[in-house]
mmCIF file of C-alpha atoms and ligand atoms in Angstrom:
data_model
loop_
_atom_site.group_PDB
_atom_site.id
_atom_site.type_symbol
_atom_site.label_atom_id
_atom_site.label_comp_id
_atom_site.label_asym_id
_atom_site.label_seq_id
_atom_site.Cartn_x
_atom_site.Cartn_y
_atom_site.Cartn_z
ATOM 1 C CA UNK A 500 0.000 0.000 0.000
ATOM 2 C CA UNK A 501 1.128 3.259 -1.060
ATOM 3 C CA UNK A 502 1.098 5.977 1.650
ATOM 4 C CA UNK A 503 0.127 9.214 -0.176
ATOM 5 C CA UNK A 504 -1.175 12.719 1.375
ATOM 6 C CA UNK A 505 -3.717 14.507 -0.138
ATOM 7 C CA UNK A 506 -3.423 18.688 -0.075
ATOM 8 C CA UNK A 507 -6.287 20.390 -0.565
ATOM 9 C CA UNK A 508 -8.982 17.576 -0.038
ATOM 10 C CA UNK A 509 -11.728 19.244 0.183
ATOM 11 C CA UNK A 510 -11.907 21.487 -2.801
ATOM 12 C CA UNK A 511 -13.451 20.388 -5.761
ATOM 13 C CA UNK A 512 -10.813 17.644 -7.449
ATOM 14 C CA UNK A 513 -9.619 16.961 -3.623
ATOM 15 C CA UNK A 514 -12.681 15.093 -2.993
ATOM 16 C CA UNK A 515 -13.015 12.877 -5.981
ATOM 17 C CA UNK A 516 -9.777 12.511 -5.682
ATOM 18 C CA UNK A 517 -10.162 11.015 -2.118
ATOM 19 C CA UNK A 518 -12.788 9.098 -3.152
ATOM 20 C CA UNK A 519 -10.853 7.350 -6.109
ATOM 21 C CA UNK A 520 -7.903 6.410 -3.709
ATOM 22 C CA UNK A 521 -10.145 5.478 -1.111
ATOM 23 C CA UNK A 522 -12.041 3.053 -3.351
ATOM 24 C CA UNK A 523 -8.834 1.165 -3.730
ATOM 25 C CA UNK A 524 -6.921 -1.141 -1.775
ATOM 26 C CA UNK A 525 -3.348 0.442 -3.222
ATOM 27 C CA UNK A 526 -3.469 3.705 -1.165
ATOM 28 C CA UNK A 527 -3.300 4.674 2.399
ATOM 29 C CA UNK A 528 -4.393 8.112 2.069
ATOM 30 C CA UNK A 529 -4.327 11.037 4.555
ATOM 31 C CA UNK A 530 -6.803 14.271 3.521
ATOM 32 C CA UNK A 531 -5.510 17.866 4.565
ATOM 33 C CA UNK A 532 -6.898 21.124 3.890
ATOM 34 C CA UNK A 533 -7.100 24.574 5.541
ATOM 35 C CA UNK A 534 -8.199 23.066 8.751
ATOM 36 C CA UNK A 535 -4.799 20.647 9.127
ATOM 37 C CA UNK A 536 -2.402 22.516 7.448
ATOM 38 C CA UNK A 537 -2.074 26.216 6.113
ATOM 39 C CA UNK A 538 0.586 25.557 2.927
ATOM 40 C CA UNK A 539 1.512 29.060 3.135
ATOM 41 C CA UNK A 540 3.366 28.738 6.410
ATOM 42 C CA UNK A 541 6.878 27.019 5.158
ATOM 43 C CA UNK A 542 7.682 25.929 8.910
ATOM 44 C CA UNK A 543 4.392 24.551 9.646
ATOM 45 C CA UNK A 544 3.948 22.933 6.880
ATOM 46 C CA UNK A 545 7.746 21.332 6.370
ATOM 47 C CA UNK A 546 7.183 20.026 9.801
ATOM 48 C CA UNK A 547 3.261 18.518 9.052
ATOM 49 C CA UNK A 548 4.562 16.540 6.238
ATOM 50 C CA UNK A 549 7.432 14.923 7.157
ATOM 51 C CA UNK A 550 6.319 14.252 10.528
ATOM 52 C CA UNK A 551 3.376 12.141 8.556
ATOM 53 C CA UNK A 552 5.958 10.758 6.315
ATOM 54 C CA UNK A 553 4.007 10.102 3.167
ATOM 55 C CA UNK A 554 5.388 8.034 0.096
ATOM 56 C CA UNK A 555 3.392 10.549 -2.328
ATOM 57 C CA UNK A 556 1.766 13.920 -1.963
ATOM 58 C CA UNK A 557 -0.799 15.642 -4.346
ATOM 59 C CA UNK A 558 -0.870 19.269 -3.762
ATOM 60 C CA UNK A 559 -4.258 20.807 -5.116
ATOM 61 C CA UNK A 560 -4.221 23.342 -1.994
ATOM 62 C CA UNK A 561 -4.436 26.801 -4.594
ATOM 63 C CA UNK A 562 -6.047 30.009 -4.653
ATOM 64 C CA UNK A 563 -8.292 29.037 -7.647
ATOM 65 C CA UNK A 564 -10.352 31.803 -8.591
ATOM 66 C CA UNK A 565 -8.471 33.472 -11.561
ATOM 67 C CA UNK A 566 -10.213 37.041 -11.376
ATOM 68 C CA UNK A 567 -9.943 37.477 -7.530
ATOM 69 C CA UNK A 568 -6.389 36.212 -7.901
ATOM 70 C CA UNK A 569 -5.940 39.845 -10.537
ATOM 71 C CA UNK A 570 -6.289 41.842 -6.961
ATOM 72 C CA UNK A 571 -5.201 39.471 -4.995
ATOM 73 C CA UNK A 572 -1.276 38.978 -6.363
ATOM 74 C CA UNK A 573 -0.217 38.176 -3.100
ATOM 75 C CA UNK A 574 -2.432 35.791 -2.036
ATOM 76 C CA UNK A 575 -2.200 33.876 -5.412
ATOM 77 C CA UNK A 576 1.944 33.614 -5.049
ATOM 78 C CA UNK A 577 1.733 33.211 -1.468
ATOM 79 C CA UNK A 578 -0.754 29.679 -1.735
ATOM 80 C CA UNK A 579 0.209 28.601 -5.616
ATOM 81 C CA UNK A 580 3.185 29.112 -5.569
ATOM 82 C CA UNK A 581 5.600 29.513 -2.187
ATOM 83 C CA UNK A 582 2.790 26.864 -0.909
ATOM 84 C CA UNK A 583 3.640 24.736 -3.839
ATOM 85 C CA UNK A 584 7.941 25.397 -2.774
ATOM 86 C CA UNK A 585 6.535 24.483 1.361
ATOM 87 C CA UNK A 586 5.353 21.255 0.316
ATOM 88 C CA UNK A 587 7.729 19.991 -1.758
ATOM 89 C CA UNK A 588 10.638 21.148 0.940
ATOM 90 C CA UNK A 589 8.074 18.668 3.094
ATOM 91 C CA UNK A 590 8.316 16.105 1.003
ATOM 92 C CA UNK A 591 11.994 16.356 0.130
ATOM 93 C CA UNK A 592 12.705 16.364 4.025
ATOM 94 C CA UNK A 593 10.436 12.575 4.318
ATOM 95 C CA UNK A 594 11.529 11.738 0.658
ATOM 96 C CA UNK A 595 7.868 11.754 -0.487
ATOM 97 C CA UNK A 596 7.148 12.188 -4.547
ATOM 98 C CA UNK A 597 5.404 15.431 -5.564
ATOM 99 C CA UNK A 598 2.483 15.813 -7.713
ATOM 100 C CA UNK A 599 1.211 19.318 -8.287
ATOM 101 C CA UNK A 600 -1.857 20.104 -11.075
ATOM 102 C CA UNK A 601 -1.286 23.052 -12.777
ATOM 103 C CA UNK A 602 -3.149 25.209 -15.203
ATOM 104 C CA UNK A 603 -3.772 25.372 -19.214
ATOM 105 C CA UNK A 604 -3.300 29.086 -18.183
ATOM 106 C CA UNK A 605 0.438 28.765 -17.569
ATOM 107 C CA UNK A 606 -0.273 29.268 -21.975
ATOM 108 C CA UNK A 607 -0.999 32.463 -23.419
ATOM 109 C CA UNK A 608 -3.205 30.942 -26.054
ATOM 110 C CA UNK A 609 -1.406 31.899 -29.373
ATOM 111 C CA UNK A 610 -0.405 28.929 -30.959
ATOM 112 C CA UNK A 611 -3.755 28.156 -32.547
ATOM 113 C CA UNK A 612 -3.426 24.471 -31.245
ATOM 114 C CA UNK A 613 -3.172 22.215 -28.807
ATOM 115 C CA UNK A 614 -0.012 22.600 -26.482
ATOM 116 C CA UNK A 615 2.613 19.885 -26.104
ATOM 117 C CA UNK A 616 4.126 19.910 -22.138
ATOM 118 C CA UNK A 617 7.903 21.308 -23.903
ATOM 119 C CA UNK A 618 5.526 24.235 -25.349
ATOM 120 C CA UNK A 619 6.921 27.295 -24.064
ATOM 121 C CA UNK A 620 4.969 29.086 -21.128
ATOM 122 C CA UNK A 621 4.022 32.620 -21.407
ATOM 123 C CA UNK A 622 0.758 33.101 -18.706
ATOM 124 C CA UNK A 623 -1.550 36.280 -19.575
ATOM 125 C CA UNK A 624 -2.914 36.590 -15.782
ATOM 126 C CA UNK A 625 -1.865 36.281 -11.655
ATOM 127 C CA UNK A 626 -3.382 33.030 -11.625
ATOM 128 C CA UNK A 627 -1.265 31.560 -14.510
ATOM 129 C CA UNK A 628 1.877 33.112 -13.414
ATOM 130 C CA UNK A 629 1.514 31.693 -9.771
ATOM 131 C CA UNK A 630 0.645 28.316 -10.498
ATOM 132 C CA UNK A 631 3.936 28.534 -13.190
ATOM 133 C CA UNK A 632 6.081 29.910 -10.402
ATOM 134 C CA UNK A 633 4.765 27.027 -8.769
ATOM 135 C CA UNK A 634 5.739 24.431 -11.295
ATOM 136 C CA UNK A 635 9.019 25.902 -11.114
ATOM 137 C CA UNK A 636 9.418 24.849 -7.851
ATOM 138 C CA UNK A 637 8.392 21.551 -8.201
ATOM 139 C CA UNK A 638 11.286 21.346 -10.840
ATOM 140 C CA UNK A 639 14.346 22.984 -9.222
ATOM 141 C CA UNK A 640 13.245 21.086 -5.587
ATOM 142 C CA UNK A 641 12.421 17.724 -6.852
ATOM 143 C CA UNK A 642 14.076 15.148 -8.669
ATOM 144 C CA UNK A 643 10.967 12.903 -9.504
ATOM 145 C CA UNK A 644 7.811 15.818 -9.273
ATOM 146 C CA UNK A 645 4.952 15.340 -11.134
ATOM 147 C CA UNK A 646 2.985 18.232 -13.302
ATOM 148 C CA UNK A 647 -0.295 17.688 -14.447
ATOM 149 C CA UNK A 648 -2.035 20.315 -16.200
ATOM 150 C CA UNK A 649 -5.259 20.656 -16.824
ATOM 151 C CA UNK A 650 -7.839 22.910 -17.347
ATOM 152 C CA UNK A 651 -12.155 23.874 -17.071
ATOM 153 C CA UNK A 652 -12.698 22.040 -14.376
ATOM 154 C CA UNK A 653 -16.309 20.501 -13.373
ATOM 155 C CA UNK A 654 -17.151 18.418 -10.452
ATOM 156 C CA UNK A 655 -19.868 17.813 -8.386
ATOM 157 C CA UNK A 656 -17.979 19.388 -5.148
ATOM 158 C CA UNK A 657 -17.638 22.328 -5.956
ATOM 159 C CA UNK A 658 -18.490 26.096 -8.154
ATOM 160 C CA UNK A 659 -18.172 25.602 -11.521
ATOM 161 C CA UNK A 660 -19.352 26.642 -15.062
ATOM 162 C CA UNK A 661 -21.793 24.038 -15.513
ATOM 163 C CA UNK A 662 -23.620 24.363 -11.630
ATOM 164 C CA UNK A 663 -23.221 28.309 -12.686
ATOM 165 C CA UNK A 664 -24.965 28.376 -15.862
ATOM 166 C CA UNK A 665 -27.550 26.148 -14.350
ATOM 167 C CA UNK A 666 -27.821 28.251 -11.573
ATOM 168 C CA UNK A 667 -28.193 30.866 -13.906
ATOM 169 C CA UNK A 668 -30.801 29.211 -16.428
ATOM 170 C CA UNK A 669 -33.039 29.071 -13.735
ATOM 171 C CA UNK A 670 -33.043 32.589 -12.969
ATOM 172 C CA UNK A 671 -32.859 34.182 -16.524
ATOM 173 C CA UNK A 672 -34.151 33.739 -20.026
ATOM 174 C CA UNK A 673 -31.210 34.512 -21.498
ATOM 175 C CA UNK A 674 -27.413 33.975 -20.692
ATOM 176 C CA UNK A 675 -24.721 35.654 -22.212
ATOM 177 C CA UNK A 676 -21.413 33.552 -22.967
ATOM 178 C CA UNK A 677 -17.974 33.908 -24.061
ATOM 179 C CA UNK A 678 -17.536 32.283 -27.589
ATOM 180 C CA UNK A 679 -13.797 33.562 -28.024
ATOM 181 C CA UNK A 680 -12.447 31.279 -25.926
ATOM 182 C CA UNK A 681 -11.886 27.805 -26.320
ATOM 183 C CA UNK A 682 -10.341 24.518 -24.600
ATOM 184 C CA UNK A 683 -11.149 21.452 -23.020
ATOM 185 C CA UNK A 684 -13.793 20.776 -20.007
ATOM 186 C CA UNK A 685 -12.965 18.563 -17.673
ATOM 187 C CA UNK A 686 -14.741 15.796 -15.158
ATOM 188 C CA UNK A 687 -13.000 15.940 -12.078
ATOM 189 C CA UNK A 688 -13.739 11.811 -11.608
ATOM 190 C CA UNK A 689 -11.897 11.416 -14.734
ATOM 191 C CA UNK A 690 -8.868 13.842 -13.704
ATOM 192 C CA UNK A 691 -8.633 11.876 -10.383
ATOM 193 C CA UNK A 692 -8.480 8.438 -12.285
ATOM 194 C CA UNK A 693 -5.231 9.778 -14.122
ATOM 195 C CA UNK A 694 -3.851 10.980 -10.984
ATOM 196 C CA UNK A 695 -3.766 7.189 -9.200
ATOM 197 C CA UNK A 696 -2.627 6.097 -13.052
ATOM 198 C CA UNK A 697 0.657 8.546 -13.062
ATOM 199 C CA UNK A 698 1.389 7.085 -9.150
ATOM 200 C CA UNK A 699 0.911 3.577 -9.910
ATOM 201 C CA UNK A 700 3.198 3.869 -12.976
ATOM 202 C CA UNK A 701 5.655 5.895 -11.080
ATOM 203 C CA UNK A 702 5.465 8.821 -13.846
ATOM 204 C CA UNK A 703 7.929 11.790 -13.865
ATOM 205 C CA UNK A 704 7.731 14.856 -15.373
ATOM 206 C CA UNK A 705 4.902 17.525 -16.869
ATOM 207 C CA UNK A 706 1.621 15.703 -18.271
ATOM 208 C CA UNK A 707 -0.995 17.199 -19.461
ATOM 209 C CA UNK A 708 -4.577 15.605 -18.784
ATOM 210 C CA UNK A 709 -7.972 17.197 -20.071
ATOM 211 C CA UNK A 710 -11.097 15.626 -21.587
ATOM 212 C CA UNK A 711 -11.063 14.546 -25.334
ATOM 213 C CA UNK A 712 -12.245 17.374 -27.933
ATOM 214 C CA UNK A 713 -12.489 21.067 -27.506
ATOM 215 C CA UNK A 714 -15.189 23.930 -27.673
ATOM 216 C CA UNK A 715 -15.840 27.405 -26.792
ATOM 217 C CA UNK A 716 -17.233 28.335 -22.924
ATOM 218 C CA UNK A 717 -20.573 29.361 -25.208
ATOM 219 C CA UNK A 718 -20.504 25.543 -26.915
ATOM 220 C CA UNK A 719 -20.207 23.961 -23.973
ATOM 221 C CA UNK A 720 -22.913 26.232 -22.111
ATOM 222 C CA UNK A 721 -25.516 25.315 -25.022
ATOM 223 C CA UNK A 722 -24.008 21.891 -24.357
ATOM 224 C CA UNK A 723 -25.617 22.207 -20.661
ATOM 225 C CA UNK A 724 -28.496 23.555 -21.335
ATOM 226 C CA UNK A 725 -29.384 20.710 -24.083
ATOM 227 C CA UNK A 726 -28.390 17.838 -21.966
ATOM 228 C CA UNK A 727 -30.444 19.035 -18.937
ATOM 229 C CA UNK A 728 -33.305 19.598 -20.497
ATOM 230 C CA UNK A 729 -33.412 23.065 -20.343
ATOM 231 C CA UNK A 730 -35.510 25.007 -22.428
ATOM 232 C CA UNK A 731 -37.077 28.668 -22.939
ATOM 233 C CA UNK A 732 -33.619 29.379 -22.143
ATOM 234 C CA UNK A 733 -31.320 31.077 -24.725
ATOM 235 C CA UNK A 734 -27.672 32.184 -25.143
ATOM 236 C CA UNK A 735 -25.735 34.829 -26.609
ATOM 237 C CA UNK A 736 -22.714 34.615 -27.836
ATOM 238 C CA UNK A 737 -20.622 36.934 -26.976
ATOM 239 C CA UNK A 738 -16.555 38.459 -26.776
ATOM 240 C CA UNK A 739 -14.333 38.303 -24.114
ATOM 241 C CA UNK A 740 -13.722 41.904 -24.929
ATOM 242 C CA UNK A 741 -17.443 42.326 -23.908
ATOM 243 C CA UNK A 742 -17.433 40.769 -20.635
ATOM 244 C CA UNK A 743 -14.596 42.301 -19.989
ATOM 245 C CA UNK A 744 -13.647 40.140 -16.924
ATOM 246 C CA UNK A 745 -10.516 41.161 -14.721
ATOM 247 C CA UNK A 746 -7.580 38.163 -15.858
ATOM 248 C CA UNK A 747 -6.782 37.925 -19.539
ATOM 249 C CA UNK A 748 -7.618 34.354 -20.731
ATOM 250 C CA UNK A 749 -5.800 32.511 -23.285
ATOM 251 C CA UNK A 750 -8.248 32.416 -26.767
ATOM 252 C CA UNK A 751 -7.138 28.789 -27.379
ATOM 253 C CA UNK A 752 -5.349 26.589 -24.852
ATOM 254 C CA UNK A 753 -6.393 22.851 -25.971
ATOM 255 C CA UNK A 754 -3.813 20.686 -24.569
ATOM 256 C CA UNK A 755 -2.133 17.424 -26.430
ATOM 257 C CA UNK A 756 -2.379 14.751 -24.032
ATOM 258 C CA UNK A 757 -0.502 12.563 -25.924
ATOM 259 C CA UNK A 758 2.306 11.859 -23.263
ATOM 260 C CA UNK A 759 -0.059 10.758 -20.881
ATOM 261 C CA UNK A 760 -1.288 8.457 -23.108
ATOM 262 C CA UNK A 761 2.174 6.929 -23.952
ATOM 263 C CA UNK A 762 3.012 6.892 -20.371
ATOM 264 C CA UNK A 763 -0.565 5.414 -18.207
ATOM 265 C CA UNK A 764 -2.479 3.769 -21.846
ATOM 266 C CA UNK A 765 -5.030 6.498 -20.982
ATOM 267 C CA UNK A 766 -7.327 8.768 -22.826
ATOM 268 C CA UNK A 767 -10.308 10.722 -21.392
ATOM 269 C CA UNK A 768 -12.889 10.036 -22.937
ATOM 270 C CA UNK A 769 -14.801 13.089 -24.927
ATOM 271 C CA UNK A 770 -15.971 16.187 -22.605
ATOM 272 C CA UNK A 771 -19.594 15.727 -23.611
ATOM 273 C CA UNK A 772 -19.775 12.112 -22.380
ATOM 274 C CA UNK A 773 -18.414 13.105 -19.151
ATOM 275 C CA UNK A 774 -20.633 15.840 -18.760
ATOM 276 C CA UNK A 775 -23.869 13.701 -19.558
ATOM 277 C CA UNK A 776 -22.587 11.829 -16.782
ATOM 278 C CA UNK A 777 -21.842 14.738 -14.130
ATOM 279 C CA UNK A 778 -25.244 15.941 -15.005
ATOM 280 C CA UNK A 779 -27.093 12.839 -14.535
ATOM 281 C CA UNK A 780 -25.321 12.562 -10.800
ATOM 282 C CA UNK A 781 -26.644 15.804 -9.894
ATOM 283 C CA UNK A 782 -29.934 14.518 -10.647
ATOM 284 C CA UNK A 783 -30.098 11.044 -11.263
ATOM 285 C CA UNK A 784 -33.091 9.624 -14.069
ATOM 286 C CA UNK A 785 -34.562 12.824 -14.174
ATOM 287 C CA UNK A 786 -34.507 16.395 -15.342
ATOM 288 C CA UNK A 787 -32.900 18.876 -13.751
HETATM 289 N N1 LIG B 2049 -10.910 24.620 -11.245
HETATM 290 C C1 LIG B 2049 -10.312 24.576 -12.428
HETATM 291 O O1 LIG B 2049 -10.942 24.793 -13.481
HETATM 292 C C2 LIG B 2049 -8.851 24.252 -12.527
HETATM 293 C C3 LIG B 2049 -8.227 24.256 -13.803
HETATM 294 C C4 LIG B 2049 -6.866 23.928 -13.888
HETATM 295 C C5 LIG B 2049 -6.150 23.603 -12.744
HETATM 296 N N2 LIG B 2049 -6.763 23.616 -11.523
HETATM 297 C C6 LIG B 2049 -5.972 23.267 -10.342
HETATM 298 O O2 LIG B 2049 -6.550 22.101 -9.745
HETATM 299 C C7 LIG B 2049 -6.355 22.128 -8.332
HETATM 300 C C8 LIG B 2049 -7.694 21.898 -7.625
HETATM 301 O O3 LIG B 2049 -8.591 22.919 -8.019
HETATM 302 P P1 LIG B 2049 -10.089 22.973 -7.491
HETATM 303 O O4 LIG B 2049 -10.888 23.613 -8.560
HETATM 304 O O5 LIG B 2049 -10.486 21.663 -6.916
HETATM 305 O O6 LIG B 2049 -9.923 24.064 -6.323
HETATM 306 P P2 LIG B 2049 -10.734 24.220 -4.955
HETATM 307 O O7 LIG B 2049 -12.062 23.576 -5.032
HETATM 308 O O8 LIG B 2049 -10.666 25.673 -4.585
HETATM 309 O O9 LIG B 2049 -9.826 23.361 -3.949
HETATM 310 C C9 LIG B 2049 -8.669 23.864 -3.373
HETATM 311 C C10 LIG B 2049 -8.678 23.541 -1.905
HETATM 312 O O10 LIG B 2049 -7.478 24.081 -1.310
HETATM 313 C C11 LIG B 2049 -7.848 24.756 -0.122
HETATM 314 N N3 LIG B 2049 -6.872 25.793 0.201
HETATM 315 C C12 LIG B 2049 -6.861 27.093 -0.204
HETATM 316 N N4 LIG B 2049 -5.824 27.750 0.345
HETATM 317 C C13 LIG B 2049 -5.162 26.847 1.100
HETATM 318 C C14 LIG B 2049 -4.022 26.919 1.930
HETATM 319 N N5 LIG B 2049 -3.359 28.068 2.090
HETATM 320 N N6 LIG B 2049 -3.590 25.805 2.566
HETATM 321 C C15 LIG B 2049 -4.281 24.644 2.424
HETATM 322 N N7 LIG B 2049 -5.380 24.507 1.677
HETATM 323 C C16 LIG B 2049 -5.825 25.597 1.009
HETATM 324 C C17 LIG B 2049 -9.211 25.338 -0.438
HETATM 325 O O11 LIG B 2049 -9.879 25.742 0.739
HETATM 326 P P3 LIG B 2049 -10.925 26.973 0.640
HETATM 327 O O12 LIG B 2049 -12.008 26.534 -0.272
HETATM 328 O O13 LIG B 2049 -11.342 27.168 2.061
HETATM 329 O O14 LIG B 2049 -10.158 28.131 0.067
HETATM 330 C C18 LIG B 2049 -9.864 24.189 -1.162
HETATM 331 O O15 LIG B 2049 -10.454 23.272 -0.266
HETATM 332 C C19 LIG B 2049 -5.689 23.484 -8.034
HETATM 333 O O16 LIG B 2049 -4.322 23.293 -7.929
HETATM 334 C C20 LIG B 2049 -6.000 24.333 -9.250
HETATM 335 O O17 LIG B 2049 -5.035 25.331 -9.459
HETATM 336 C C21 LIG B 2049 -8.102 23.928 -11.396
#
């Protein structure tokens, strides 16, 4: 049995992530968040982790929401990124393996296709440049860290596009959604089954991991609103320009998941089949 800490266990992935490991007899797992340890406190946390002594620790503790983050430049460095260097000086100390999940962001969107893990970075926002900063650290600490990036996260634990343009559907007539943008949605059950894949194989290195196929935030809202039965509702396209949100998003940031592929066997399957599923958890046989 492998013993591996979970960081952030509570949040969104964390929990599905728990839940995978837990439904398997390979892992001893131990779930942190805010409560047990505060990742931007380098002593603290040092001490935490190699007094557990873990074989493996998955750091999702991050400061995830990428407007706030705009205003909030400390904050986003302090938890994405010197948390990210605390955990991994943790894990050095008890000789633990690192995996950290960074961000399609870390791209800035302008190579019109999807990125390879050796593409160069060049992040448009806080967000993007913390979680890089973060990766960094990973890097230069580790000798056997693991990357994962991945990006549009859904999940039944937490806020999200799809519970936020349901919420919103329910409210409004008509929704207005950016259709400059596109990438990759992803099911947080799926991104957790590719985590305990890159442990079991002992992976090393940046992978990128994302559901199959790519669309616009304004494709997969129609998406939402057509698989949950939704109607009367409609939705406007719109630009980025015109929502004018605080962080700069990359216009295209599919990523090539190739690696991970070569690496585990794995390939998500496509967004739209994990998102008929998500949906149909949230309300199971019915409408929503
Ligand atoms: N969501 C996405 O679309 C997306 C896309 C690409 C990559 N990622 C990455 O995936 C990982 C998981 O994201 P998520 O969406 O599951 O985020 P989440 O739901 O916000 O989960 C993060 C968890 O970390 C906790 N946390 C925050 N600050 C902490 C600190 N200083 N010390 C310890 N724990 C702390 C949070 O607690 P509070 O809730 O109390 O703050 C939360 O429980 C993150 O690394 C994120 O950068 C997410």
């Amino acid at each position: 049995m492998k013993r591996v800490l979970v960081i952030g266990a509570k949040g969104m992935l964390g929990r599905d992530v728990m839940e995978e490991l837990r439904s398997s007899s390979l892992y001893d797992v131990t779930g942190w968040d805010i409560d047990e340890i505060d990742v931007r406190v380098e002593m603290d946390t040092v001490e935490k982790i190699s007094r557990l002594g873990p074989e493996i620790v998955i750091n999702l503790a991050a400061h995830v929401n990428v407007d706030e983050c705009e205003s909030q430049t400390e904050k986003a460095f302090a938890v994405n990124a010197e948390g990210m260097r605390h955990v991994a000086l943790g894990a050095v100390k008890c000789g633990a393996r690192v995996v950290y999940i960074s961000t399609d962001y870390v791209f800035d969107g302008e190579k019109g296709r999807a990125y390879a893990e050796d593409d160069s970075p060049h992040p448009l926002n806080v967000y993007g440049r913390s979680k890089l900063q973060g990766e960094r650290y990973v890097q230069e600490l580790t000798k056997d860290g693991v990357i994962v990036r991945t990006q549009w996260l859904f999940g039944k634990h937490g806020n999200n596009f799809v519970a936020s343009v349901l919420r919103q559907a329910r409210e409004k007539k008509e929704l207005s959604i950016v259709d400059d943008q596109t990438g990759s949605p992803t099911y947080t059950v799926d991104l957790a089954k590719v985590l305990s894949a890159l442990i079991q194989c002992g992976a090393r290195g940046i992978f990128h991991a994302a559901n199959r196929g790519t669309c616009t935030w304004f494709e997969f809202g129609q998406s939402i609103l057509e698989l949950s039965g939704m109607s009367g509702v409609s939705i406007r396209p719109i630009s980025a320009k015109e929502l004018n949100r605080p962080a700069i998003r990359p216009p295209y940031s599919g990523l090539n998941c190739e690696r991970l592929k070569q690496v585990t066997g794995m390939t998500l399957r496509p967004w739209s089949e994990a998102l008929k599923e998500y949906l149909n958890s949230l309300n199971p046989g019915g409408r929503i």
